[in-house]
């Protein structure tokens, strides 16, 4: 196989794998259609992914993420330095606000990717977004990652991704001033009125400022 053919095959394989991940599973026909591949080509690539356990075919003939990819993903998240550094701050924020606290980073194609979570202590609490992506536009965490925060340094969004849920988020900066992540709290809208959002926003900004300083961020006095 010529070098160009190898590169094209690898590119198609990753594109196919990405489509399966993003859609939460695809049949062979849907995978081929989504990636604009011939069915025979898609089948050949999927069989290669099956052999390495990056995907598995279910009894419903839908191909989904396999154990090998889950292991690699979990290892990558565990090794993420931002997540390791943010864990103490996330724990403190969750204790203070009692709401579920998240760390996010820029994801693929204009999204925010949730890297970690500390569950809140309220009986009714938000949970389960780790590993998922949400649009940057129209979300609190997206606004934080884009630097579109208010004068107080945080962003608030009501009922955007999920009905009756409110998010409050603040950005994390690195040593050269880039926004590399965001800390956020998410809870039911009925509980997060304007005053509570402002209170949580100040907590988030305080901890994000500390975390940014740990990453080398300096702010002129």
mmCIF file of C-alpha atoms in Angstrom:
data_model
loop_
_atom_site.group_PDB
_atom_site.id
_atom_site.type_symbol
_atom_site.label_atom_id
_atom_site.label_comp_id
_atom_site.label_asym_id
_atom_site.label_seq_id
_atom_site.Cartn_x
_atom_site.Cartn_y
_atom_site.Cartn_z
ATOM 1 C CA UNK A 1 0.000 0.000 0.000
ATOM 2 C CA UNK A 2 1.377 3.410 -0.982
ATOM 3 C CA UNK A 3 2.077 5.975 1.771
ATOM 4 C CA UNK A 4 -0.805 8.142 0.570
ATOM 5 C CA UNK A 5 -3.175 5.179 0.734
ATOM 6 C CA UNK A 6 -2.061 4.409 4.288
ATOM 7 C CA UNK A 7 -2.648 7.998 5.384
ATOM 8 C CA UNK A 8 -6.079 8.048 3.754
ATOM 9 C CA UNK A 9 -7.030 4.748 5.389
ATOM 10 C CA UNK A 10 -5.969 5.989 8.829
ATOM 11 C CA UNK A 11 -7.869 9.242 8.330
ATOM 12 C CA UNK A 12 -11.012 7.397 7.297
ATOM 13 C CA UNK A 13 -10.714 5.047 10.271
ATOM 14 C CA UNK A 14 -10.533 7.923 12.735
ATOM 15 C CA UNK A 15 -13.391 9.703 10.990
ATOM 16 C CA UNK A 16 -15.506 6.564 11.237
ATOM 17 C CA UNK A 17 -14.612 6.043 14.884
ATOM 18 C CA UNK A 18 -15.425 9.681 15.635
ATOM 19 C CA UNK A 19 -18.842 9.336 14.006
ATOM 20 C CA UNK A 20 -19.649 6.254 16.080
ATOM 21 C CA UNK A 21 -18.634 8.062 19.268
ATOM 22 C CA UNK A 22 -20.528 11.262 18.480
ATOM 23 C CA UNK A 23 -23.754 9.450 17.576
ATOM 24 C CA UNK A 24 -23.596 7.055 20.507
ATOM 25 C CA UNK A 25 -23.513 4.120 18.093
ATOM 26 C CA UNK A 26 -24.241 3.501 14.405
ATOM 27 C CA UNK A 27 -25.255 0.627 12.183
ATOM 28 C CA UNK A 28 -22.949 -0.186 9.286
ATOM 29 C CA UNK A 29 -25.280 1.528 6.824
ATOM 30 C CA UNK A 30 -25.562 4.660 8.961
ATOM 31 C CA UNK A 31 -21.807 4.729 9.590
ATOM 32 C CA UNK A 32 -21.114 4.559 5.862
ATOM 33 C CA UNK A 33 -23.669 7.271 5.121
ATOM 34 C CA UNK A 34 -22.462 9.569 7.884
ATOM 35 C CA UNK A 35 -18.832 9.385 6.757
ATOM 36 C CA UNK A 36 -19.628 9.306 3.038
ATOM 37 C CA UNK A 37 -17.883 5.969 2.572
ATOM 38 C CA UNK A 38 -18.795 2.987 0.475
ATOM 39 C CA UNK A 39 -20.402 0.294 2.602
ATOM 40 C CA UNK A 40 -17.617 -2.151 1.746
ATOM 41 C CA UNK A 41 -14.976 0.369 2.847
ATOM 42 C CA UNK A 42 -16.821 1.159 6.057
ATOM 43 C CA UNK A 43 -17.149 -2.555 6.810
ATOM 44 C CA UNK A 44 -13.425 -3.128 6.305
ATOM 45 C CA UNK A 45 -12.528 -0.263 8.637
ATOM 46 C CA UNK A 46 -15.087 -1.261 11.267
ATOM 47 C CA UNK A 47 -13.781 -4.833 11.275
ATOM 48 C CA UNK A 48 -10.313 -3.453 11.999
ATOM 49 C CA UNK A 49 -11.744 -1.409 14.885
ATOM 50 C CA UNK A 50 -13.590 -4.496 16.154
ATOM 51 C CA UNK A 51 -10.421 -6.590 16.144
ATOM 52 C CA UNK A 52 -8.686 -4.040 18.343
ATOM 53 C CA UNK A 53 -11.796 -3.639 20.572
ATOM 54 C CA UNK A 54 -12.160 0.051 19.792
ATOM 55 C CA UNK A 55 -15.759 -0.708 18.814
ATOM 56 C CA UNK A 56 -18.126 -3.583 19.515
ATOM 57 C CA UNK A 57 -21.231 -4.693 17.620
ATOM 58 C CA UNK A 58 -24.316 -5.221 19.710
ATOM 59 C CA UNK A 59 -27.128 -7.697 19.164
ATOM 60 C CA UNK A 60 -29.025 -4.859 17.464
ATOM 61 C CA UNK A 61 -26.187 -4.602 14.891
ATOM 62 C CA UNK A 62 -25.238 -1.174 16.205
ATOM 63 C CA UNK A 63 -21.521 -0.501 16.583
ATOM 64 C CA UNK A 64 -20.636 1.269 19.837
ATOM 65 C CA UNK A 65 -17.539 2.275 21.772
ATOM 66 C CA UNK A 66 -15.510 -0.740 22.849
ATOM 67 C CA UNK A 67 -13.500 -1.450 26.004
ATOM 68 C CA UNK A 68 -10.131 -0.521 24.519
ATOM 69 C CA UNK A 69 -11.266 2.994 23.675
ATOM 70 C CA UNK A 70 -12.878 3.394 27.099
ATOM 71 C CA UNK A 71 -9.617 2.371 28.766
ATOM 72 C CA UNK A 72 -7.610 4.861 26.734
ATOM 73 C CA UNK A 73 -10.145 7.619 27.365
ATOM 74 C CA UNK A 74 -10.170 6.990 31.103
ATOM 75 C CA UNK A 75 -6.358 6.996 31.193
ATOM 76 C CA UNK A 76 -6.178 10.232 29.213
ATOM 77 C CA UNK A 77 -8.632 11.931 31.569
ATOM 78 C CA UNK A 78 -6.794 10.610 34.622
ATOM 79 C CA UNK A 79 -3.510 11.969 33.266
ATOM 80 C CA UNK A 80 -4.960 15.370 32.425
ATOM 81 C CA UNK A 81 -2.960 17.855 34.488
ATOM 82 C CA UNK A 82 -5.739 20.417 34.497
ATOM 83 C CA UNK A 83 -8.132 17.892 36.010
ATOM 84 C CA UNK A 84 -5.598 16.874 38.651
ATOM 85 C CA UNK A 85 -4.982 20.494 39.608
ATOM 86 C CA UNK A 86 -8.687 21.359 39.592
ATOM 87 C CA UNK A 87 -9.878 18.520 41.833
ATOM 88 C CA UNK A 88 -9.324 20.355 45.157
ATOM 89 C CA UNK A 89 -11.065 23.481 43.858
ATOM 90 C CA UNK A 90 -13.983 21.436 42.524
ATOM 91 C CA UNK A 91 -14.362 19.698 45.873
ATOM 92 C CA UNK A 92 -14.405 23.018 47.740
ATOM 93 C CA UNK A 93 -16.897 24.573 45.323
ATOM 94 C CA UNK A 94 -19.234 21.595 45.665
ATOM 95 C CA UNK A 95 -19.013 21.818 49.459
ATOM 96 C CA UNK A 96 -19.754 25.549 49.478
ATOM 97 C CA UNK A 97 -22.519 25.622 46.846
ATOM 98 C CA UNK A 98 -23.863 22.087 47.419
ATOM 99 C CA UNK A 99 -24.371 21.949 43.632
ATOM 100 C CA UNK A 100 -22.694 19.535 41.207
ATOM 101 C CA UNK A 101 -19.429 21.072 40.066
ATOM 102 C CA UNK A 102 -17.787 20.464 36.681
ATOM 103 C CA UNK A 103 -14.469 21.045 34.963
ATOM 104 C CA UNK A 104 -14.697 21.616 31.225
ATOM 105 C CA UNK A 105 -12.249 22.302 28.406
ATOM 106 C CA UNK A 106 -12.631 23.247 24.733
ATOM 107 C CA UNK A 107 -13.924 20.259 22.788
ATOM 108 C CA UNK A 108 -14.167 19.431 19.078
ATOM 109 C CA UNK A 109 -15.997 21.596 16.562
ATOM 110 C CA UNK A 110 -17.167 24.448 18.748
ATOM 111 C CA UNK A 111 -18.097 22.493 21.863
ATOM 112 C CA UNK A 112 -17.223 22.317 25.542
ATOM 113 C CA UNK A 113 -16.079 18.916 26.821
ATOM 114 C CA UNK A 114 -16.871 17.941 30.423
ATOM 115 C CA UNK A 115 -13.741 16.375 31.963
ATOM 116 C CA UNK A 116 -14.670 15.895 35.604
ATOM 117 C CA UNK A 117 -17.430 16.241 38.174
ATOM 118 C CA UNK A 118 -17.940 16.449 41.911
ATOM 119 C CA UNK A 119 -21.544 15.658 42.802
ATOM 120 C CA UNK A 120 -23.568 18.122 44.829
ATOM 121 C CA UNK A 121 -25.109 17.244 48.163
ATOM 122 C CA UNK A 122 -28.688 18.335 47.513
ATOM 123 C CA UNK A 123 -31.233 15.511 47.276
ATOM 124 C CA UNK A 124 -32.131 16.828 43.810
ATOM 125 C CA UNK A 125 -28.872 17.432 42.001
ATOM 126 C CA UNK A 126 -27.378 17.432 38.528
ATOM 127 C CA UNK A 127 -25.102 14.600 37.423
ATOM 128 C CA UNK A 128 -23.829 12.569 34.512
ATOM 129 C CA UNK A 129 -22.222 14.956 31.997
ATOM 130 C CA UNK A 130 -18.610 13.763 32.205
ATOM 131 C CA UNK A 131 -17.379 12.847 28.730
ATOM 132 C CA UNK A 132 -20.209 14.709 27.027
ATOM 133 C CA UNK A 133 -19.990 17.853 24.932
ATOM 134 C CA UNK A 134 -22.301 20.869 24.776
ATOM 135 C CA UNK A 135 -22.308 23.815 22.365
ATOM 136 C CA UNK A 136 -20.156 26.806 23.234
ATOM 137 C CA UNK A 137 -22.868 29.183 22.115
ATOM 138 C CA UNK A 138 -25.799 29.651 24.445
ATOM 139 C CA UNK A 139 -24.329 27.848 27.459
ATOM 140 C CA UNK A 140 -22.708 29.191 30.612
ATOM 141 C CA UNK A 141 -19.651 26.982 30.276
ATOM 142 C CA UNK A 142 -19.362 27.894 26.609
ATOM 143 C CA UNK A 143 -19.464 31.591 27.420
ATOM 144 C CA UNK A 144 -16.743 31.078 30.022
ATOM 145 C CA UNK A 145 -14.528 29.205 27.551
ATOM 146 C CA UNK A 146 -15.064 31.949 24.973
ATOM 147 C CA UNK A 147 -14.268 34.651 27.515
ATOM 148 C CA UNK A 148 -17.758 36.090 27.196
ATOM 149 C CA UNK A 149 -18.314 36.739 30.878
ATOM 150 C CA UNK A 150 -19.778 39.722 32.676
ATOM 151 C CA UNK A 151 -17.924 42.370 34.619
ATOM 152 C CA UNK A 152 -17.927 40.074 37.652
ATOM 153 C CA UNK A 153 -16.077 37.369 35.727
ATOM 154 C CA UNK A 154 -18.718 34.661 35.383
ATOM 155 C CA UNK A 155 -21.528 33.638 33.022
ATOM 156 C CA UNK A 156 -25.038 32.348 33.732
ATOM 157 C CA UNK A 157 -27.385 30.418 31.435
ATOM 158 C CA UNK A 158 -30.887 29.184 32.210
ATOM 159 C CA UNK A 159 -32.688 26.229 30.592
ATOM 160 C CA UNK A 160 -30.349 25.850 27.606
ATOM 161 C CA UNK A 161 -29.129 22.258 27.354
ATOM 162 C CA UNK A 162 -31.701 20.839 29.736
ATOM 163 C CA UNK A 163 -35.051 22.331 30.694
ATOM 164 C CA UNK A 164 -35.251 23.605 34.263
ATOM 165 C CA UNK A 165 -31.447 23.537 34.695
ATOM 166 C CA UNK A 166 -29.196 26.541 35.274
ATOM 167 C CA UNK A 167 -25.451 26.750 34.866
ATOM 168 C CA UNK A 168 -22.947 29.236 36.275
ATOM 169 C CA UNK A 169 -19.363 29.163 34.979
ATOM 170 C CA UNK A 170 -16.033 30.999 35.147
ATOM 171 C CA UNK A 171 -12.881 30.650 33.013
ATOM 172 C CA UNK A 172 -9.451 29.264 33.909
ATOM 173 C CA UNK A 173 -6.385 30.896 32.314
ATOM 174 C CA UNK A 174 -2.886 29.589 31.695
ATOM 175 C CA UNK A 175 0.427 31.428 32.005
ATOM 176 C CA UNK A 176 0.079 33.262 28.681
ATOM 177 C CA UNK A 177 -3.516 34.287 29.193
ATOM 178 C CA UNK A 178 -5.271 31.600 27.170
ATOM 179 C CA UNK A 179 -8.525 30.180 28.491
ATOM 180 C CA UNK A 180 -7.781 26.491 28.989
ATOM 181 C CA UNK A 181 -10.835 25.426 30.949
ATOM 182 C CA UNK A 182 -13.824 26.442 33.008
ATOM 183 C CA UNK A 183 -15.325 25.545 36.350
ATOM 184 C CA UNK A 184 -19.097 25.502 36.601
ATOM 185 C CA UNK A 185 -21.977 24.534 38.830
ATOM 186 C CA UNK A 186 -25.250 23.180 37.485
ATOM 187 C CA UNK A 187 -28.501 22.817 39.360
ATOM 188 C CA UNK A 188 -32.277 23.142 39.047
ATOM 189 C CA UNK A 189 -33.443 26.584 37.920
ATOM 190 C CA UNK A 190 -35.965 26.902 40.753
ATOM 191 C CA UNK A 191 -33.070 26.808 43.241
ATOM 192 C CA UNK A 192 -30.631 29.025 41.368
ATOM 193 C CA UNK A 193 -32.257 32.453 41.366
ATOM 194 C CA UNK A 194 -30.285 35.616 40.531
ATOM 195 C CA UNK A 195 -28.941 36.104 44.054
ATOM 196 C CA UNK A 196 -27.800 32.482 44.365
ATOM 197 C CA UNK A 197 -26.227 32.567 40.901
ATOM 198 C CA UNK A 198 -24.311 35.696 41.882
ATOM 199 C CA UNK A 199 -23.136 34.031 45.087
ATOM 200 C CA UNK A 200 -22.037 30.889 43.240
ATOM 201 C CA UNK A 201 -20.430 33.003 40.525
ATOM 202 C CA UNK A 202 -18.207 34.747 43.068
ATOM 203 C CA UNK A 203 -17.156 31.382 44.486
ATOM 204 C CA UNK A 204 -16.287 30.112 41.013
ATOM 205 C CA UNK A 205 -14.300 33.232 40.116
ATOM 206 C CA UNK A 206 -12.339 33.022 43.361
ATOM 207 C CA UNK A 207 -11.342 29.415 42.772
ATOM 208 C CA UNK A 208 -10.670 29.914 39.056
ATOM 209 C CA UNK A 209 -8.390 32.849 39.913
ATOM 210 C CA UNK A 210 -6.437 30.664 42.321
ATOM 211 C CA UNK A 211 -6.229 27.829 39.821
ATOM 212 C CA UNK A 212 -5.131 30.203 37.062
ATOM 213 C CA UNK A 213 -2.363 31.470 39.382
ATOM 214 C CA UNK A 214 -1.218 27.882 39.895
ATOM 215 C CA UNK A 215 -0.945 27.590 36.116
ATOM 216 C CA UNK A 216 1.245 30.705 36.021
ATOM 217 C CA UNK A 217 -1.355 33.361 35.308
ATOM 218 C CA UNK A 218 -0.422 36.818 36.534
ATOM 219 C CA UNK A 219 -2.881 39.713 36.641
ATOM 220 C CA UNK A 220 -1.560 43.297 36.740
ATOM 221 C CA UNK A 221 -2.571 45.180 39.878
#
